[in-house]
């Protein structure tokens, strides 16, 4: 059975409250952070933020988004560290290193574990806050899309809208060597019924344009 605890809290610019937490699951700890508007009304909306490869829950891409949603849009934001990232490891790993560890564990297994981490985190947040976890948004590109697409498929109508991108059905040679998630990603993407904004980076060095377009299609 999972246990949840708050670790620290601070108030940042715009009156946003940032609360670090840890969800201890039998499969391992899930480090996360919740950002709350200055005056949240009961049942306030929630957006999930998935970080990219070599990032973490408070990376330079995540923090501005979280603080914007909470201070300007009145929306709470939630992020967790992905597998072999952030506080799940003693020190940051290179892309080649964390990808090799994920492949050794089994990419499908890591995807399923990530989905379960998110779902149990949502359940925990629902029990300790007034956030509307039954109706959420999601923002994640690159690795945030790799794991966010299966999450979107798994939570179904709970996902009300999403932003994905910088990811596709083709990838650069050497990425996740020995693991090909194409069929899984194609299948999960087709199950998402929420409105999606998909960002395609034309000359992405990791995901060719053709594969990004194929995924969006």
C-alpha atoms as one frame of an Amber mdcrd trajectory, in Angstrom:
protein
   0.000   0.000   0.000   1.324   3.453  -0.913   1.966   6.172   1.677   2.096
   9.901   0.982   3.913  12.690   2.806   4.621  16.353   2.237   8.325  17.229
   2.476   8.654  21.000   2.133   6.718  24.092   1.115   7.576  27.548  -0.170
   5.656  30.516  -1.589   7.130  31.835  -4.838   6.444  34.820  -7.108   2.796
  35.536  -7.738   1.760  33.887  -4.487   2.221  30.386  -5.903   2.699  27.725
  -3.242   5.160  24.986  -4.204   4.867  21.779  -2.170   7.363  18.940  -2.487
   6.121  15.465  -1.673   7.039  11.801  -1.795   4.750   8.908  -2.542   6.192
   5.619  -1.294   4.898   2.716  -3.375   5.878  -0.959  -2.936   7.671  -0.640
  -6.285   9.683   2.388  -5.115   9.376   6.064  -4.157   7.778   8.676  -6.422
   9.233  12.182  -5.802   6.934  14.984  -6.890   5.902  18.600  -6.560   2.543
  20.379  -6.571   2.085  24.051  -7.411  -1.039  25.790  -6.101  -2.587  29.158
  -7.001  -2.557  31.861  -4.339  -6.288  31.485  -3.638  -7.413  28.124  -5.005
 -11.165  27.526  -5.080 -12.482  24.075  -4.154 -12.311  21.719  -7.114  -9.571
  23.723  -8.827  -8.333  22.290 -12.145  -5.049  20.400 -12.431  -2.479  20.032
 -15.208   0.168  17.303 -15.216   3.653  18.226 -16.442   5.897  15.520 -17.894
   9.584  16.442 -18.102  11.924  15.596 -20.971  14.959  13.330 -21.063  17.743
  14.340 -18.652  15.245  16.667 -16.945  13.358  16.393 -13.669  10.257  17.648
 -11.868  11.688  21.155 -11.326  13.700  21.530 -14.537  14.046  24.809 -16.413
  11.185  23.833 -18.738   8.822  22.691 -15.995   9.163  25.529 -13.473   8.027
  28.414 -15.737   5.071  26.380 -16.975   3.988  25.410 -13.472   4.282  28.956
 -12.153   2.441  30.358 -15.173  -0.469  27.943 -14.792  -0.765  28.624 -11.070
  -0.198  32.390 -11.026  -1.855  33.440 -14.294  -4.442  30.772 -15.075  -5.489
  29.676 -11.602  -4.645  26.064 -12.423  -2.688  23.790 -10.102   0.268  21.940
 -11.641   1.759  18.581 -10.753   5.049  16.963 -11.772   6.913  13.793 -10.778
  10.411  12.548 -11.535  10.563   9.983 -14.324  12.424   6.687 -14.194  16.170
   7.145 -13.509  15.739  10.938 -13.305  15.710  13.596 -10.595  15.537  12.359
  -7.024  15.166   8.756  -8.176  18.936   8.620  -8.709  21.869   9.716  -6.558
  23.261  11.957  -9.313  22.195  12.907 -12.857  22.747  10.222 -15.510  23.772
  10.769 -19.122  21.189  10.029 -21.804  23.073   6.900 -22.848  23.199   5.687
 -19.241  19.533   6.180 -18.291  18.388   4.796 -21.645  20.521   1.680 -21.156
  19.078   1.180 -17.667  15.526   1.555 -18.981  16.187  -0.982 -21.749  17.735
  -3.383 -19.232  14.617  -3.132 -17.067  12.380  -3.414 -20.123  10.949  -0.349
 -21.877   7.391  -1.720 -21.775   7.725  -2.402 -18.043   9.093   1.102 -17.404
   6.215   2.652 -19.367   3.669   0.663 -17.356   5.425   1.610 -14.118   5.369
   5.306 -15.092   1.646   5.155 -15.828   0.998   3.511 -12.462   3.147   6.134
 -10.709   1.056   8.916 -12.212  -2.254   7.235 -11.422  -1.346   6.511  -7.806
  -0.015  10.045  -7.415  -3.328  11.420  -8.681  -5.194   9.234  -6.197  -2.972
  10.499  -3.376  -3.338  14.137  -4.378  -7.123  13.686  -4.519  -7.074  12.472
  -0.926  -5.057  15.385   0.494  -6.131  18.394  -1.638  -9.226  19.892  -3.270
  -7.827  19.466  -6.793 -10.186  18.074  -9.442  -8.128  15.003 -10.301 -11.029
  13.490 -12.242 -10.539  16.049 -15.014  -6.911  16.863 -15.849  -4.715  18.271
 -18.585  -1.258  17.083 -19.584   1.782  18.835 -21.067   4.873  16.864 -22.095
   7.247  16.802 -25.051  10.061  14.432 -26.054  10.370  11.956 -23.159   7.354
  13.685 -21.643   5.389  12.537 -24.689   6.939   9.056 -24.713   5.492   8.382
 -21.272   2.584  10.833 -21.454   0.888   9.183 -24.431   0.490   5.832 -22.628
  -0.739   7.743 -19.572  -3.337   9.566 -21.657  -4.535   6.281 -23.109  -4.752
   4.684 -19.661  -6.766   7.426 -17.930  -9.271   7.800 -20.775 -11.962  10.421
 -20.161 -10.065  11.654 -17.103  -7.781  13.436 -19.611  -9.595  16.529 -20.898
  -6.856  18.028 -23.097  -3.157  17.530 -23.791  -0.054  19.023 -25.355   2.449
  16.530 -26.774   5.291  16.865 -29.246   8.934  16.577 -30.271   8.428  12.810
 -30.450   7.505  10.326 -33.151   7.372   6.814 -34.559  10.976   7.065 -35.740
  13.993   7.938 -33.629  17.707   8.519 -34.032  19.995   5.502 -34.233  21.260
   4.371 -30.859  18.352   5.689 -28.762  17.043   3.020 -26.402  19.169   0.503
 -28.277  17.486  -2.873 -28.468  14.007  -1.565 -27.655  11.385  -0.490 -30.193
   8.248   1.017 -28.610   6.676   1.972 -31.948   3.769  -0.463 -31.847   2.960
   0.415 -28.217   3.064   4.154 -28.860   0.974   3.870 -32.053  -1.630   1.813
 -30.192  -1.782   4.150 -27.197  -1.954   7.304 -29.320  -4.983   5.927 -31.167
  -6.815   5.480 -27.851  -6.592   9.150 -26.845  -9.894  10.963 -27.416  -9.132
  14.285 -25.678  -8.283  17.366 -27.792  -4.527  17.413 -28.486  -2.156  20.186
 -29.514   0.832  18.474 -31.136   4.119  20.357 -31.507   6.347  19.193 -34.367
   9.958  20.343 -34.374  10.844  20.415 -38.069  14.535  19.543 -37.786  14.545
  17.619 -34.519  17.860  15.776 -34.104  16.251  12.833 -32.276  12.857  12.359
 -33.928  12.632  12.801 -37.733   9.780  14.949 -39.009   8.182  12.052 -40.888
   7.858  10.000 -37.720   6.377  12.932 -35.815   3.768  13.493 -38.521   2.973
   9.766 -38.610   2.392   9.763 -34.859   0.119  12.785 -35.023  -1.854  11.186
 -37.866
